Amino acid sequence: MTTQSQSTRRWLALAVIAAAQFMVIMDTSIIGIALPEMQAELGFTPGNLTWVFNAYVIAFGGLLLLGGRLSDLLGARRVFGAGWLVLAVGSVIAGAAGSVGVELAGRAIQGAGSALIAPSALTLLMVLFGGTPQELTKALAVYGAAAPAGGTAGVFLGGVITEYVSWPWVFYINIPIAVLALIAVPLLMPAAPARKGSVDIAGSVTVTAGLAAAVYAIVQAPEVGWKSGQTWGVLAVAAALLVGFVAIQSRRGEPLMRLSIFRAPNLAAANFAQFALAAAWVPMWFFLNLYLQQVLGYSAFPSGAALLPMTTLIMLGMVVLAPKAMQRFGAEPMIVTGLVVLGLGLGIMSLVRPTGNFWVDVLPASLVAAGGMSLAFIPSLGTAISAARPEEGGLASGIVNVSYQVGSALGLAAMTAVAAAFGAGEIDDPAALTDGYSAAFLGAGLLALAGAGIAAATLRSPAEDKTPARV
């Protein structure tokens, strides 16, 4: 194979990897517009309708570490392909469901497939581009830009499919993409031999159950109350399971997660930066959608269009600006600066008015916030992955995905509680809704600024290597 054809094959492989990130994020946003029709047809109650979203998130977050470990043991290509197959099966079940139970089972299976896809995709990216620092930064930029594209595409496609086709197709749309990915995997992805080792069953069960319980408690807390016995009881169970997981890992010869991995320079700090980014960004995206629709009166399609400038800036920032800035400034300044700019954008967004408009109240603040996200996301992601040993790439990918997902769930749950406390529960009162959303934007901004402070205190720039490969 010529050098040119090898290069073309690698970048085609990156396109499939980016498509995986696109799909994983799209599956969390595409269902929003379809929920009312699903409720009417399948018999969901208002209280359990949120489980169409939660079943996916809990399975995804709970199984990520196991997916990363399997990627290291069985080979990232095998696990990546298996993940697409599981996602396709879950999509068929979710689309064909005729009852609440079957629908939730399909969504959970989709989440399990995504938990296999996400860490193995990042591992494959590192295998393909890790040897060339400049190309690695570009590849991570393309991968990172796929996330906001997937989120916005989900809003668009969910609205279009629900209005002009039918709600099952928000799931069926995954199937042809999964088929194409399964065809591409053996043709484009590098093979990795299986390594000797065992799967830590006890560790897998405890960490999966612990993470699932934690996410369950977080996503249910806004509905049942943060002070309720259910919330704190489930959090106590989650804490006990995670403590048990740590104890198991400290005693096993081949643990699911080597605890000393966190001694790698900057790994823990970069994961916290990803946590802070998600805890600030996801609530902003969620409440901005609500402000556009419930206060400004936008329908689903115009609401999705209003997110396009922000999405476009993020994609351009990650693909064009971030790689150049990484080469010039290094990772640490970009992570800290990005979190500060994100916090500033959210602070500006907290000034939204009940009689506002897109051009004054939404566009400027959303572009500032998008600029901050585009600055910080790629450096923190690259740092979290490249800090680990090469043979633990799947584990490092699983950890950083867990950090982002838990940050998303915790940030959204906390800001939902803030919004409700400041009036967002009054669905027929634009002024009260605006007060609640404003408080949520401000709270998310403070989370970003706190993340910037912790990142500045904990991140270190290695004196011996300031290239993007060791960001």
Short mmCIF file of C-alpha atoms in Angstrom, two decimals:
data_model
loop_
_atom_site.label_atom_id
_atom_site.label_comp_id
_atom_site.label_asym_id
_atom_site.label_seq_id
_atom_site.Cartn_x
_atom_site.Cartn_y
_atom_site.Cartn_z
CA MET A 1 0.00 0.00 0.00
CA THR A 2 1.43 3.40 -0.99
CA THR A 3 2.01 6.17 1.53
CA GLN A 4 -0.74 8.25 -0.07
CA SER A 5 -3.28 5.43 0.08
CA GLN A 6 -2.36 4.73 3.72
CA SER A 7 -2.93 8.39 4.54
CA THR A 8 -6.28 8.40 2.72
CA ARG A 9 -7.32 5.26 4.58
CA ARG A 10 -6.48 6.83 7.94
CA TRP A 11 -8.53 9.94 7.27
CA LEU A 12 -11.45 7.85 6.02
CA ALA A 13 -11.18 5.87 9.24
CA LEU A 14 -11.32 9.17 11.13
CA ALA A 15 -14.55 9.99 9.32
CA VAL A 16 -16.08 6.77 10.67
CA ILE A 17 -14.76 7.54 14.17
CA ALA A 18 -16.23 11.05 14.00
CA ALA A 19 -19.50 9.55 12.81
CA ALA A 20 -19.49 7.42 15.96
CA GLN A 21 -19.14 10.50 18.15
CA PHE A 22 -21.85 12.21 16.10
CA MET A 23 -24.24 9.30 16.61
CA VAL A 24 -23.57 8.91 20.34
CA ILE A 25 -24.43 12.57 20.95
CA MET A 26 -27.28 12.70 18.44
CA ASP A 27 -29.03 9.81 20.19
CA THR A 28 -29.29 11.93 23.33
CA SER A 29 -30.92 14.91 21.55
CA ILE A 30 -32.96 13.48 18.69
CA ILE A 31 -35.76 12.11 20.88
CA GLY A 32 -36.77 15.42 22.47
CA ILE A 33 -39.27 16.53 19.83
CA ALA A 34 -40.68 12.99 19.49
CA LEU A 35 -41.53 12.54 23.17
CA PRO A 36 -45.15 13.82 23.04
CA GLU A 37 -46.06 11.41 20.23
CA MET A 38 -44.28 8.54 21.98
CA GLN A 39 -46.19 9.35 25.16
CA ALA A 40 -49.54 9.26 23.39
CA GLU A 41 -48.85 6.06 21.43
CA LEU A 42 -47.01 3.96 24.03
CA GLY A 43 -48.84 5.10 27.15
CA PHE A 44 -46.03 6.84 29.04
CA THR A 45 -47.11 8.85 32.07
CA PRO A 46 -45.69 12.37 32.43
CA GLY A 47 -43.51 11.10 35.28
CA ASN A 48 -41.86 8.21 33.45
CA LEU A 49 -41.52 9.86 30.04
CA THR A 50 -38.08 11.18 31.03
CA TRP A 51 -36.88 7.57 31.16
CA VAL A 52 -36.72 7.50 27.38
CA PHE A 53 -33.70 9.75 27.89
CA ASN A 54 -32.52 8.40 31.25
CA ALA A 55 -32.44 4.71 30.21
CA TYR A 56 -29.91 5.58 27.51
CA VAL A 57 -27.78 7.82 29.73
CA ILE A 58 -27.64 5.38 32.65
CA ALA A 59 -26.61 2.41 30.48
CA PHE A 60 -24.10 4.56 28.61
CA GLY A 61 -22.50 6.06 31.70
CA GLY A 62 -22.55 2.86 33.71
CA LEU A 63 -20.85 0.68 31.10
CA LEU A 64 -18.16 3.06 29.81
CA LEU A 65 -15.31 1.76 31.95
CA LEU A 66 -16.13 -1.82 31.01
CA GLY A 67 -16.20 -0.78 27.36
CA GLY A 68 -12.75 0.76 27.75
CA ARG A 69 -11.32 -2.34 29.41
CA LEU A 70 -12.78 -4.63 26.75
CA SER A 71 -11.25 -2.38 24.10
CA ASP A 72 -7.81 -2.86 25.65
CA LEU A 73 -8.21 -6.63 26.05
CA LEU A 74 -10.08 -7.68 22.91
CA GLY A 75 -8.82 -5.00 20.54
CA ALA A 76 -10.44 -1.66 19.80
CA ARG A 77 -11.57 -2.67 16.30
CA ARG A 78 -13.54 -5.68 17.55
CA VAL A 79 -15.22 -3.70 20.32
CA PHE A 80 -15.95 -0.76 18.00
CA GLY A 81 -17.70 -3.07 15.53
CA ALA A 82 -19.58 -4.85 18.31
CA GLY A 83 -20.77 -1.50 19.63
CA TRP A 84 -22.28 -0.54 16.27
CA LEU A 85 -24.05 -3.91 16.10
CA VAL A 86 -25.50 -3.50 19.60
CA LEU A 87 -26.57 0.08 18.79
CA ALA A 88 -28.36 -1.12 15.66
CA VAL A 89 -30.19 -3.87 17.58
CA GLY A 90 -31.25 -1.38 20.26
CA SER A 91 -32.47 1.03 17.58
CA VAL A 92 -34.64 -1.68 15.99
CA ILE A 93 -36.15 -2.56 19.37
CA ALA A 94 -36.75 1.09 20.33
CA GLY A 95 -38.36 1.92 16.98
CA ALA A 96 -40.58 -1.17 16.90
CA ALA A 97 -41.61 -0.95 20.57
CA GLY A 98 -45.28 -1.26 21.34
CA SER A 99 -45.04 -0.75 25.07
CA VAL A 100 -43.20 1.32 27.66
CA GLY A 101 -41.06 -1.58 28.87
CA VAL A 102 -39.86 -2.56 25.41
CA GLU A 103 -39.09 1.06 24.54
CA LEU A 104 -36.95 1.52 27.64
CA ALA A 105 -35.18 -1.79 26.99
CA GLY A 106 -34.33 -0.65 23.47
CA ARG A 107 -32.97 2.66 24.77
CA ALA A 108 -30.84 0.87 27.36
CA ILE A 109 -29.42 -1.42 24.66
CA GLN A 110 -28.62 1.66 22.57
CA GLY A 111 -26.76 3.08 25.58
CA ALA A 112 -24.80 -0.15 25.99
CA GLY A 113 -23.78 -0.02 22.33
CA SER A 114 -22.62 3.58 22.74
CA ALA A 115 -20.61 2.57 25.82
CA LEU A 116 -18.69 0.14 23.60
CA ILE A 117 -18.33 2.61 20.72
CA ALA A 118 -17.14 5.71 22.58
CA PRO A 119 -13.93 4.46 24.29
CA SER A 120 -12.91 2.18 21.42
CA ALA A 121 -13.35 5.05 18.95
CA LEU A 122 -10.91 7.23 20.88
CA THR A 123 -8.48 4.33 21.19
CA LEU A 124 -8.57 3.79 17.42
CA LEU A 125 -8.00 7.51 16.91
CA MET A 126 -4.89 7.37 19.10
CA VAL A 127 -3.60 4.28 17.25
CA LEU A 128 -4.09 5.95 13.88
CA PHE A 129 -2.73 9.41 14.70
CA GLY A 130 -0.87 9.20 18.01
CA GLY A 131 2.53 8.89 16.36
CA THR A 132 2.31 12.35 14.75
CA PRO A 133 1.57 15.16 17.23
CA GLN A 134 0.30 17.66 14.66
CA GLU A 135 -2.02 15.13 13.02
CA LEU A 136 -3.24 13.94 16.41
CA THR A 137 -4.37 17.45 17.29
CA LYS A 138 -6.21 17.77 13.97
CA ALA A 139 -7.84 14.36 14.42
CA LEU A 140 -9.00 15.21 17.94
CA ALA A 141 -10.38 18.49 16.58
CA VAL A 142 -12.48 16.67 13.97
CA TYR A 143 -13.64 14.18 16.59
CA GLY A 144 -14.53 16.94 19.04
CA ALA A 145 -16.41 18.97 16.42
CA ALA A 146 -18.65 15.98 15.73
CA ALA A 147 -20.24 16.32 19.18
CA PRO A 148 -21.95 19.72 18.76
CA ALA A 149 -22.83 18.76 15.20
CA GLY A 150 -24.58 15.65 16.52
CA GLY A 151 -26.42 17.61 19.19
CA THR A 152 -27.76 20.19 16.76
CA ALA A 153 -28.51 17.61 14.06
CA GLY A 154 -30.51 15.67 16.63
CA VAL A 155 -32.75 18.67 17.29
CA PHE A 156 -33.24 19.27 13.55
CA LEU A 157 -33.78 15.66 12.56
CA GLY A 158 -36.00 14.93 15.53
CA GLY A 159 -38.32 17.75 14.51
CA VAL A 160 -38.32 16.94 10.80
CA ILE A 161 -38.77 13.17 11.26
CA THR A 162 -41.50 13.54 13.88
CA GLU A 163 -43.43 16.07 11.79
CA TYR A 164 -43.08 14.54 8.33
CA VAL A 165 -42.50 10.80 8.93
CA SER A 166 -43.17 9.19 12.34
CA TRP A 167 -41.43 8.94 15.70
CA PRO A 168 -39.98 5.39 15.24
CA TRP A 169 -37.69 6.79 12.57
CA VAL A 170 -35.77 8.82 15.13
CA PHE A 171 -34.38 5.38 16.05
CA TYR A 172 -34.44 3.69 12.64
CA ILE A 173 -32.19 6.42 11.23
CA ASN A 174 -29.33 4.80 13.15
CA ILE A 175 -29.62 1.52 11.28
CA PRO A 176 -28.25 2.45 7.81
CA ILE A 177 -25.44 4.42 9.44
CA ALA A 178 -24.58 1.42 11.62
CA VAL A 179 -24.58 -0.88 8.58
CA LEU A 180 -22.18 1.43 6.71
CA ALA A 181 -19.95 1.61 9.79
CA LEU A 182 -19.87 -2.19 10.11
CA ILE A 183 -18.83 -2.45 6.46
CA ALA A 184 -16.12 0.18 6.94
CA VAL A 185 -14.63 -1.23 10.17
CA PRO A 186 -12.72 -4.21 8.65
CA LEU A 187 -11.70 -2.14 5.63
CA LEU A 188 -10.40 0.97 7.41
CA MET A 189 -9.70 0.33 11.08
CA PRO A 190 -6.32 -0.95 12.28
CA ALA A 191 -6.39 -4.44 13.72
CA ALA A 192 -5.16 -4.90 17.26
CA PRO A 193 -4.41 -8.38 18.60
CA ALA A 194 -6.18 -9.51 21.73
CA ARG A 195 -4.02 -9.16 24.82
CA LYS A 196 -3.76 -11.73 27.56
CA GLY A 197 -5.76 -10.76 30.56
CA SER A 198 -9.05 -11.25 32.30
CA VAL A 199 -12.11 -9.12 32.74
CA ASP A 200 -12.55 -8.10 36.35
CA ILE A 201 -16.12 -9.33 36.79
CA ALA A 202 -16.53 -8.14 40.37
CA GLY A 203 -15.06 -4.75 39.53
CA SER A 204 -17.19 -4.48 36.38
CA VAL A 205 -20.39 -5.24 38.27
CA THR A 206 -19.69 -2.87 41.16
CA VAL A 207 -18.54 0.10 39.06
CA THR A 208 -21.35 -0.34 36.52
CA ALA A 209 -23.95 -0.58 39.28
CA GLY A 210 -22.33 2.30 41.18
CA LEU A 211 -22.18 4.65 38.21
CA ALA A 212 -25.68 3.67 37.12
CA ALA A 213 -27.02 4.32 40.63
CA ALA A 214 -25.26 7.68 40.80
CA VAL A 215 -26.61 8.78 37.42
CA TYR A 216 -30.06 7.49 38.37
CA ALA A 217 -30.07 9.53 41.58
CA ILE A 218 -28.86 12.63 39.76
CA VAL A 219 -31.36 12.51 36.90
CA GLN A 220 -34.27 11.73 39.24
CA ALA A 221 -33.36 14.35 41.87
CA PRO A 222 -35.09 17.30 40.14
CA GLU A 223 -38.34 15.30 40.05
CA VAL A 224 -38.34 13.69 43.52
CA GLY A 225 -36.33 16.42 45.27
CA TRP A 226 -32.71 16.74 46.35
CA LYS A 227 -33.75 16.44 49.99
CA SER A 228 -35.81 13.28 49.52
CA GLY A 229 -34.94 9.98 51.10
CA GLN A 230 -34.89 8.33 47.68
CA THR A 231 -32.22 10.68 46.34
CA TRP A 232 -29.89 10.33 49.30
CA GLY A 233 -30.60 6.62 49.69
CA VAL A 234 -29.63 5.87 46.09
CA LEU A 235 -26.59 8.16 46.35
CA ALA A 236 -25.53 6.26 49.48
CA VAL A 237 -25.84 2.96 47.60
CA ALA A 238 -23.85 4.43 44.72
CA ALA A 239 -21.12 5.64 47.08
CA ALA A 240 -20.92 2.24 48.79
CA LEU A 241 -20.64 0.45 45.45
CA LEU A 242 -17.92 2.82 44.21
CA VAL A 243 -15.98 2.48 47.46
CA GLY A 244 -16.28 -1.28 47.05
CA PHE A 245 -15.01 -0.94 43.49
CA VAL A 246 -11.93 0.96 44.68
CA ALA A 247 -11.28 -1.72 47.31
CA ILE A 248 -11.55 -4.47 44.69
CA GLN A 249 -9.21 -2.64 42.32
CA SER A 250 -6.58 -2.17 45.01
CA ARG A 251 -6.40 -5.94 45.60
CA ARG A 252 -6.62 -7.42 42.10
CA GLY A 253 -3.64 -8.27 39.97
CA GLU A 254 -5.52 -7.39 36.76
CA PRO A 255 -8.02 -4.72 37.79
CA LEU A 256 -10.63 -3.16 35.57
CA MET A 257 -9.06 0.22 36.35
CA ARG A 258 -5.50 0.47 37.60
CA LEU A 259 -5.83 3.06 40.36
CA SER A 260 -2.28 4.31 39.88
CA ILE A 261 -3.30 5.53 36.41
CA PHE A 262 -4.37 8.74 38.14
CA ARG A 263 -0.75 9.37 39.10
CA ALA A 264 -0.03 10.07 35.43
CA PRO A 265 0.73 13.78 35.12
CA ASN A 266 -2.34 15.84 34.34
CA LEU A 267 -4.71 12.89 33.83
CA ALA A 268 -6.91 13.64 36.84
CA ALA A 269 -6.78 17.40 36.20
CA ALA A 270 -7.74 17.00 32.54
CA ASN A 271 -10.63 14.71 33.46
CA PHE A 272 -11.88 17.30 35.93
CA ALA A 273 -11.69 19.93 33.18
CA GLN A 274 -13.87 17.70 30.99
CA PHE A 275 -16.26 17.27 33.92
CA ALA A 276 -16.47 21.07 34.40
CA LEU A 277 -16.98 21.70 30.68
CA ALA A 278 -19.88 19.27 30.55
CA ALA A 279 -21.39 20.55 33.82
CA ALA A 280 -21.50 24.08 32.36
CA TRP A 281 -22.14 23.43 28.67
CA VAL A 282 -24.96 20.86 28.76
CA PRO A 283 -27.22 22.94 31.06
CA MET A 284 -26.61 25.95 28.83
CA TRP A 285 -27.63 24.02 25.72
CA PHE A 286 -30.68 22.54 27.48
CA PHE A 287 -32.03 25.79 28.96
CA LEU A 288 -31.23 27.82 25.86
CA ASN A 289 -33.54 25.50 23.92
CA LEU A 290 -36.26 26.03 26.52
CA TYR A 291 -35.80 29.81 26.50
CA LEU A 292 -36.12 29.91 22.71
CA GLN A 293 -39.27 27.78 22.67
CA GLN A 294 -41.09 28.66 25.90
CA VAL A 295 -40.22 32.35 26.24
CA LEU A 296 -39.44 33.59 22.72
CA GLY A 297 -42.09 31.30 21.22
CA TYR A 298 -39.93 29.51 18.65
CA SER A 299 -41.16 26.19 17.28
CA ALA A 300 -38.80 23.21 17.12
CA PHE A 301 -37.31 23.88 13.70
CA PRO A 302 -36.51 27.61 14.19
CA SER A 303 -35.17 26.75 17.64
CA GLY A 304 -32.72 24.33 16.06
CA ALA A 305 -31.79 26.93 13.45
CA ALA A 306 -31.03 29.42 16.22
CA LEU A 307 -28.34 27.04 17.47
CA LEU A 308 -26.58 26.87 14.10
CA PRO A 309 -24.31 29.93 14.55
CA MET A 310 -23.08 28.58 17.88
CA THR A 311 -22.58 25.09 16.45
CA THR A 312 -20.77 26.42 13.39
CA LEU A 313 -18.40 28.48 15.53
CA ILE A 314 -17.61 25.50 17.75
CA MET A 315 -16.84 23.30 14.77
CA LEU A 316 -14.66 25.92 13.10
CA GLY A 317 -12.97 26.72 16.40
CA MET A 318 -12.14 23.10 17.10
CA VAL A 319 -11.00 22.23 13.58
CA VAL A 320 -9.22 25.48 12.60
CA LEU A 321 -8.39 27.53 15.69
CA ALA A 322 -7.67 24.94 18.37
CA PRO A 323 -4.86 23.05 16.55
CA LYS A 324 -2.97 26.27 15.79
CA ALA A 325 -3.45 27.63 19.28
CA MET A 326 -2.30 24.30 20.76
CA GLN A 327 0.96 24.50 18.87
CA ARG A 328 1.59 28.05 20.01
CA PHE A 329 0.37 28.10 23.60
CA GLY A 330 0.12 24.49 24.79
CA ALA A 331 -2.75 22.79 26.56
CA GLU A 332 -2.86 24.35 30.03
CA PRO A 333 -3.44 28.01 29.02
CA MET A 334 -6.10 26.98 26.50
CA ILE A 335 -8.04 24.85 29.00
CA VAL A 336 -8.04 27.60 31.62
CA THR A 337 -8.82 30.37 29.11
CA GLY A 338 -11.56 28.33 27.46
CA LEU A 339 -13.32 27.68 30.77
CA VAL A 340 -13.09 31.38 31.67
CA VAL A 341 -14.52 32.44 28.29
CA LEU A 342 -17.29 29.85 28.63
CA GLY A 343 -18.11 31.23 32.07
CA LEU A 344 -18.14 34.78 30.67
CA GLY A 345 -20.51 33.77 27.86
CA LEU A 346 -22.87 32.15 30.35
CA GLY A 347 -22.74 35.26 32.52
CA ILE A 348 -23.81 37.36 29.54
CA MET A 349 -26.53 34.83 28.74
CA SER A 350 -27.92 35.18 32.26
CA LEU A 351 -29.07 38.69 31.22
CA VAL A 352 -31.83 37.23 29.01
CA ARG A 353 -35.17 39.09 29.11
CA PRO A 354 -38.76 37.83 28.93
CA THR A 355 -39.33 40.27 26.06
CA GLY A 356 -35.97 39.60 24.46
CA ASN A 357 -35.00 38.54 20.97
CA PHE A 358 -32.48 36.25 19.32
CA TRP A 359 -30.11 38.96 18.07
CA VAL A 360 -29.62 40.66 21.44
CA ASP A 361 -30.30 38.04 24.09
CA VAL A 362 -29.06 34.83 22.46
CA LEU A 363 -26.60 35.26 19.61
CA PRO A 364 -23.78 37.29 21.26
CA ALA A 365 -23.69 35.26 24.48
CA SER A 366 -23.96 31.92 22.67
CA LEU A 367 -21.02 32.80 20.41
CA VAL A 368 -18.85 33.78 23.38
CA ALA A 369 -19.73 30.54 25.16
CA ALA A 370 -19.09 28.54 22.00
CA GLY A 371 -15.67 30.17 21.65
CA GLY A 372 -14.77 29.07 25.17
CA MET A 373 -15.91 25.50 24.56
CA SER A 374 -13.93 25.27 21.33
CA LEU A 375 -10.77 26.47 23.10
CA ALA A 376 -10.92 24.09 26.06
CA PHE A 377 -12.46 20.87 24.79
CA ILE A 378 -9.71 19.52 22.51
CA PRO A 379 -6.77 20.31 24.86
CA SER A 380 -8.49 18.72 27.86
CA LEU A 381 -9.56 15.66 25.85
CA GLY A 382 -6.10 15.19 24.37
CA THR A 383 -4.43 15.59 27.77
CA ALA A 384 -6.73 13.06 29.42
CA ILE A 385 -6.05 10.41 26.77
CA SER A 386 -2.35 10.91 26.05
CA ALA A 387 -1.39 10.99 29.73
CA ALA A 388 -2.04 7.24 30.04
CA ARG A 389 0.19 4.40 28.89
CA PRO A 390 -0.47 3.32 25.27
CA GLU A 391 -1.75 -0.10 26.31
CA GLU A 392 -4.34 1.61 28.53
CA GLY A 393 -5.76 3.85 25.84
CA GLY A 394 -9.18 2.22 26.09
CA LEU A 395 -9.27 2.68 29.85
CA ALA A 396 -8.23 6.34 29.57
CA SER A 397 -10.91 6.87 26.90
CA GLY A 398 -13.51 5.25 29.13
CA ILE A 399 -12.51 7.42 32.10
CA VAL A 400 -12.71 10.68 30.15
CA ASN A 401 -16.09 9.71 28.72
CA VAL A 402 -17.34 8.91 32.23
CA SER A 403 -16.06 12.29 33.43
CA TYR A 404 -17.95 14.12 30.70
CA GLN A 405 -21.16 12.12 31.10
CA VAL A 406 -21.26 12.42 34.90
CA GLY A 407 -20.50 16.14 34.56
CA SER A 408 -23.39 16.45 32.10
CA ALA A 409 -25.84 14.64 34.37
CA LEU A 410 -24.76 16.38 37.56
CA GLY A 411 -24.60 19.84 36.01
CA LEU A 412 -27.99 19.49 34.34
CA ALA A 413 -29.64 18.12 37.48
CA ALA A 414 -28.16 20.86 39.67
CA MET A 415 -29.09 23.67 37.28
CA THR A 416 -32.58 22.21 36.83
CA ALA A 417 -33.00 22.52 40.61
CA VAL A 418 -31.67 26.10 40.48
CA ALA A 419 -34.00 27.03 37.62
CA ALA A 420 -37.02 25.58 39.45
CA ALA A 421 -36.09 27.40 42.67
CA PHE A 422 -36.03 30.74 40.81
CA GLY A 423 -39.36 30.33 39.01
CA ALA A 424 -38.92 28.00 36.02
CA GLY A 425 -41.75 25.82 37.29
CA GLU A 426 -44.29 28.46 36.24
CA ILE A 427 -44.69 27.25 32.67
CA ASP A 428 -47.29 29.89 31.73
CA ASP A 429 -45.34 32.87 33.05
CA PRO A 430 -42.57 34.07 30.67
CA ALA A 431 -41.12 36.37 33.33
CA ALA A 432 -40.84 33.56 35.89
CA LEU A 433 -39.42 31.18 33.29
CA THR A 434 -36.83 33.76 32.31
CA ASP A 435 -35.82 34.29 35.94
CA GLY A 436 -35.31 30.54 36.34
CA TYR A 437 -33.34 30.14 33.12
CA SER A 438 -31.25 33.21 33.94
CA ALA A 439 -30.33 31.67 37.30
CA ALA A 440 -29.41 28.40 35.59
CA PHE A 441 -27.16 30.20 33.08
CA LEU A 442 -25.45 32.11 35.89
CA GLY A 443 -25.00 28.95 37.95
CA ALA A 444 -23.50 27.10 34.97
CA GLY A 445 -21.15 30.04 34.39
CA LEU A 446 -19.96 29.84 37.98
CA LEU A 447 -19.27 26.13 37.50
CA ALA A 448 -17.12 26.95 34.46
CA LEU A 449 -15.18 29.60 36.38
CA ALA A 450 -14.65 27.22 39.30
CA GLY A 451 -13.38 24.64 36.83
CA ALA A 452 -10.97 27.23 35.40
CA GLY A 453 -9.60 27.95 38.87
CA ILE A 454 -9.06 24.28 39.68
CA ALA A 455 -7.50 23.65 36.26
CA ALA A 456 -5.09 26.54 36.75
CA ALA A 457 -4.06 25.11 40.14
CA THR A 458 -3.68 21.47 39.09
CA LEU A 459 -2.56 21.33 35.44
CA ARG A 460 1.17 21.22 34.76
CA SER A 461 3.02 21.91 31.53
CA PRO A 462 5.77 19.26 31.16
CA ALA A 463 9.05 21.06 30.68
CA GLU A 464 10.51 18.18 28.69
CA ASP A 465 7.70 18.00 26.13
CA LYS A 466 5.38 20.79 25.06
CA THR A 467 4.17 19.20 21.85
CA PRO A 468 0.49 18.48 21.25
CA ALA A 469 1.14 14.73 21.62
CA ARG A 470 1.61 15.20 25.35
CA VAL A 471 -1.02 17.82 25.89
#
